Amino acid sequence: CNFGQQELLALGHKVSGLSLAIYQNEVAAVLQKPVPKTIKEMQSFLGFASYYRNHIKNFAYKTSSLYKLCSKDLVFEITKERRAAYERIKYELTNAPVLILPDSVLPFELYINSACSQGLGAALHQRQIVDGEPREGVICYILGSRETSLLFRGCSL
């Protein structure tokens, strides 16, 4: 146990008093792997990526073709589109934004940034004072990992 640290590593994240970032050593091994060749390999990759979904804007949209590939109704085939989606998620994992930690005293802002058949995406923001300067930051990207129900598909926001 260590006390008085400025930042620490916990559960694949680098945590400081003000922010939460993906610990890149955790991601490095996944980035070296080739495109999955089986459903099980794809499910493993998607499970890993999903753990960090709060860092990836429009996660559901960006991974929808990969999740469909895991369906037992489809033949497992890596198309150009799916390869691009796989590479995009790998890129996003290494270039994910540093999220700010919420301040319960300050107001929150919710931005709905996309609504499509693959999912509903939103971002929770907050304006905080850091080093005497006002700064807006993302607390997390939310709802992006859920496919919208048939009830809401086609509705506009």
mmCIF file of C-alpha atoms in Angstrom:
data_model
loop_
_atom_site.group_PDB
_atom_site.id
_atom_site.type_symbol
_atom_site.label_atom_id
_atom_site.label_comp_id
_atom_site.label_asym_id
_atom_site.label_seq_id
_atom_site.Cartn_x
_atom_site.Cartn_y
_atom_site.Cartn_z
ATOM 1 C CA CYS A 1 0.000 0.000 0.000
ATOM 2 C CA ASN A 2 1.338 3.424 -0.957
ATOM 3 C CA PHE A 3 0.131 6.773 0.308
ATOM 4 C CA GLY A 4 0.615 10.286 -1.061
ATOM 5 C CA GLN A 5 1.158 9.284 -4.685
ATOM 6 C CA GLN A 6 0.314 11.720 -7.486
ATOM 7 C CA GLU A 7 -0.886 8.885 -9.701
ATOM 8 C CA LEU A 8 -1.334 5.139 -9.517
ATOM 9 C CA LEU A 9 -2.085 2.205 -11.774
ATOM 10 C CA ALA A 10 -5.340 0.392 -11.088
ATOM 11 C CA LEU A 11 -7.349 -2.061 -13.189
ATOM 12 C CA GLY A 12 -5.714 -1.093 -16.486
ATOM 13 C CA HIS A 13 -6.005 2.645 -15.848
ATOM 14 C CA LYS A 14 -3.596 5.376 -14.831
ATOM 15 C CA VAL A 15 -5.449 7.359 -12.174
ATOM 16 C CA SER A 16 -4.466 10.796 -10.893
ATOM 17 C CA GLY A 17 -6.357 13.210 -8.689
ATOM 18 C CA LEU A 18 -7.937 14.826 -11.747
ATOM 19 C CA SER A 19 -7.954 12.274 -14.554
ATOM 20 C CA LEU A 20 -8.331 8.697 -15.740
ATOM 21 C CA ALA A 21 -6.286 7.370 -18.672
ATOM 22 C CA ILE A 22 -5.854 3.970 -20.286
ATOM 23 C CA TYR A 23 -2.595 2.403 -19.094
ATOM 24 C CA GLN A 24 -0.857 1.792 -22.416
ATOM 25 C CA ASN A 25 1.177 -1.211 -21.215
ATOM 26 C CA GLU A 26 -2.138 -3.078 -20.890
ATOM 27 C CA VAL A 27 -3.056 -2.234 -24.482
ATOM 28 C CA ALA A 28 0.354 -2.943 -26.029
ATOM 29 C CA ALA A 29 -0.037 -6.730 -26.163
ATOM 30 C CA VAL A 30 -3.398 -6.519 -27.924
ATOM 31 C CA LEU A 31 -2.008 -4.145 -30.527
ATOM 32 C CA GLN A 32 0.605 -6.700 -31.562
ATOM 33 C CA LYS A 33 -2.005 -9.359 -32.330
ATOM 34 C CA PRO A 34 -3.128 -9.932 -35.921
ATOM 35 C CA VAL A 35 -6.744 -9.649 -37.029
ATOM 36 C CA PRO A 36 -8.784 -12.372 -35.264
ATOM 37 C CA LYS A 37 -9.339 -15.526 -37.308
ATOM 38 C CA THR A 38 -12.083 -17.110 -35.197
ATOM 39 C CA ILE A 39 -15.249 -16.024 -33.407
ATOM 40 C CA LYS A 40 -13.605 -16.771 -30.061
ATOM 41 C CA GLU A 41 -10.615 -14.534 -30.874
ATOM 42 C CA MET A 42 -12.961 -11.727 -31.984
ATOM 43 C CA GLN A 43 -15.060 -12.092 -28.826
ATOM 44 C CA SER A 44 -11.890 -11.866 -26.747
ATOM 45 C CA PHE A 45 -10.800 -8.682 -28.537
ATOM 46 C CA LEU A 46 -14.256 -7.109 -28.231
ATOM 47 C CA GLY A 47 -14.403 -7.969 -24.535
ATOM 48 C CA PHE A 48 -11.057 -6.260 -23.998
ATOM 49 C CA ALA A 49 -12.045 -3.200 -26.042
ATOM 50 C CA SER A 50 -15.421 -3.006 -24.325
ATOM 51 C CA TYR A 51 -13.689 -2.684 -20.949
ATOM 52 C CA TYR A 52 -12.377 0.696 -22.174
ATOM 53 C CA ARG A 53 -15.577 1.740 -24.014
ATOM 54 C CA ASN A 54 -15.990 4.828 -21.799
ATOM 55 C CA HIS A 55 -12.885 6.230 -23.516
ATOM 56 C CA ILE A 56 -14.106 5.604 -27.085
ATOM 57 C CA LYS A 57 -16.643 7.923 -28.655
ATOM 58 C CA ASN A 58 -19.436 6.068 -30.536
ATOM 59 C CA PHE A 59 -18.120 2.684 -29.426
ATOM 60 C CA ALA A 60 -21.284 0.810 -30.458
ATOM 61 C CA TYR A 61 -21.260 2.262 -33.955
ATOM 62 C CA LYS A 62 -17.553 1.584 -34.453
ATOM 63 C CA THR A 63 -17.796 -2.034 -33.291
ATOM 64 C CA SER A 64 -21.214 -3.009 -34.676
ATOM 65 C CA SER A 65 -19.828 -4.866 -37.716
ATOM 66 C CA LEU A 66 -17.432 -6.786 -35.454
ATOM 67 C CA TYR A 67 -20.200 -7.781 -33.044
ATOM 68 C CA LYS A 68 -22.356 -8.962 -35.958
ATOM 69 C CA LEU A 69 -19.440 -11.124 -37.068
ATOM 70 C CA CYS A 70 -19.714 -13.031 -33.764
ATOM 71 C CA SER A 71 -23.267 -14.094 -34.577
ATOM 72 C CA LYS A 72 -23.778 -17.793 -35.187
ATOM 73 C CA ASP A 73 -26.013 -16.875 -38.142
ATOM 74 C CA LEU A 74 -23.118 -15.419 -40.164
ATOM 75 C CA VAL A 75 -20.063 -16.995 -41.716
ATOM 76 C CA PHE A 76 -16.923 -15.638 -40.033
ATOM 77 C CA GLU A 77 -15.383 -13.524 -42.777
ATOM 78 C CA ILE A 78 -13.086 -10.547 -42.333
ATOM 79 C CA THR A 79 -14.125 -8.051 -44.990
ATOM 80 C CA LYS A 80 -12.370 -4.776 -45.766
ATOM 81 C CA GLU A 81 -14.953 -2.943 -43.649
ATOM 82 C CA ARG A 82 -14.447 -5.257 -40.662
ATOM 83 C CA ARG A 83 -10.662 -5.083 -40.918
ATOM 84 C CA ALA A 84 -10.925 -1.284 -40.946
ATOM 85 C CA ALA A 85 -13.228 -1.359 -37.895
ATOM 86 C CA TYR A 86 -10.779 -3.639 -36.064
ATOM 87 C CA GLU A 87 -7.832 -1.358 -36.876
ATOM 88 C CA ARG A 88 -9.868 1.733 -35.922
ATOM 89 C CA ILE A 89 -10.611 0.330 -32.460
ATOM 90 C CA LYS A 90 -6.948 -0.596 -31.959
ATOM 91 C CA TYR A 91 -6.013 2.970 -32.934
ATOM 92 C CA GLU A 92 -8.622 4.454 -30.593
ATOM 93 C CA LEU A 93 -7.350 2.361 -27.688
ATOM 94 C CA THR A 94 -3.860 3.831 -28.092
ATOM 95 C CA ASN A 95 -5.101 7.379 -28.706
ATOM 96 C CA ALA A 96 -8.000 7.480 -26.260
ATOM 97 C CA PRO A 97 -8.624 10.780 -24.523
ATOM 98 C CA VAL A 98 -7.689 11.243 -20.897
ATOM 99 C CA LEU A 99 -10.979 11.449 -19.040
ATOM 100 C CA ILE A 100 -11.490 13.917 -16.219
ATOM 101 C CA LEU A 101 -12.806 12.778 -12.879
ATOM 102 C CA PRO A 102 -16.190 14.281 -11.974
ATOM 103 C CA ASP A 103 -16.586 17.029 -9.403
ATOM 104 C CA SER A 104 -19.949 16.486 -7.703
ATOM 105 C CA VAL A 105 -20.269 20.193 -6.850
ATOM 106 C CA LEU A 106 -20.115 21.371 -10.470
ATOM 107 C CA PRO A 107 -22.899 20.948 -13.060
ATOM 108 C CA PHE A 108 -22.706 18.217 -15.681
ATOM 109 C CA GLU A 109 -23.444 18.554 -19.404
ATOM 110 C CA LEU A 110 -24.767 15.666 -21.483
ATOM 111 C CA TYR A 111 -24.194 15.820 -25.229
ATOM 112 C CA ILE A 112 -26.099 13.400 -27.454
ATOM 113 C CA ASN A 113 -23.679 12.976 -30.327
ATOM 114 C CA SER A 114 -25.256 10.243 -32.428
ATOM 115 C CA ALA A 115 -28.334 8.129 -32.780
ATOM 116 C CA CYS A 116 -28.417 5.419 -35.400
ATOM 117 C CA SER A 117 -29.501 1.824 -35.776
ATOM 118 C CA GLN A 118 -26.268 0.578 -34.180
ATOM 119 C CA GLY A 119 -26.595 2.577 -30.998
ATOM 120 C CA LEU A 120 -27.100 5.811 -29.170
ATOM 121 C CA GLY A 121 -23.999 7.785 -28.298
ATOM 122 C CA ALA A 122 -23.572 10.485 -25.706
ATOM 123 C CA ALA A 123 -20.782 12.198 -23.825
ATOM 124 C CA LEU A 124 -20.859 13.434 -20.251
ATOM 125 C CA HIS A 125 -18.832 16.649 -19.920
ATOM 126 C CA GLN A 126 -17.977 19.035 -17.128
ATOM 127 C CA ARG A 127 -16.326 22.452 -16.984
ATOM 128 C CA GLN A 128 -13.664 22.496 -14.287
ATOM 129 C CA ILE A 129 -11.020 24.934 -13.124
ATOM 130 C CA VAL A 130 -7.548 23.422 -13.574
ATOM 131 C CA ASP A 131 -4.488 25.475 -12.621
ATOM 132 C CA GLY A 132 -6.677 28.587 -12.476
ATOM 133 C CA GLU A 133 -7.966 28.088 -16.027
ATOM 134 C CA PRO A 134 -11.495 26.962 -16.958
ATOM 135 C CA ARG A 135 -11.383 23.743 -18.959
ATOM 136 C CA GLU A 136 -14.098 21.505 -20.346
ATOM 137 C CA GLY A 137 -13.401 17.809 -20.361
ATOM 138 C CA VAL A 138 -15.057 14.491 -21.043
ATOM 139 C CA ILE A 139 -15.953 12.414 -17.999
ATOM 140 C CA CYS A 140 -17.044 9.465 -20.125
ATOM 141 C CA TYR A 141 -18.706 8.419 -23.326
ATOM 142 C CA ILE A 142 -21.907 6.658 -22.361
ATOM 143 C CA LEU A 143 -24.675 4.562 -23.851
ATOM 144 C CA GLY A 144 -22.468 3.907 -26.829
ATOM 145 C CA SER A 145 -22.108 0.222 -26.124
ATOM 146 C CA ARG A 146 -25.808 -0.578 -26.304
ATOM 147 C CA GLU A 147 -27.717 -1.221 -29.499
ATOM 148 C CA THR A 148 -30.884 0.789 -29.640
ATOM 149 C CA SER A 149 -34.091 -1.137 -29.326
ATOM 150 C CA LEU A 150 -36.406 -1.466 -32.302
ATOM 151 C CA LEU A 151 -38.679 1.054 -30.591
ATOM 152 C CA PHE A 152 -36.123 3.867 -30.891
ATOM 153 C CA ARG A 153 -34.555 3.056 -34.257
ATOM 154 C CA GLY A 154 -35.387 5.691 -36.800
ATOM 155 C CA CYS A 155 -36.315 8.302 -34.198
ATOM 156 C CA SER A 156 -34.487 11.606 -34.392
ATOM 157 C CA LEU A 157 -33.188 13.520 -31.407
#
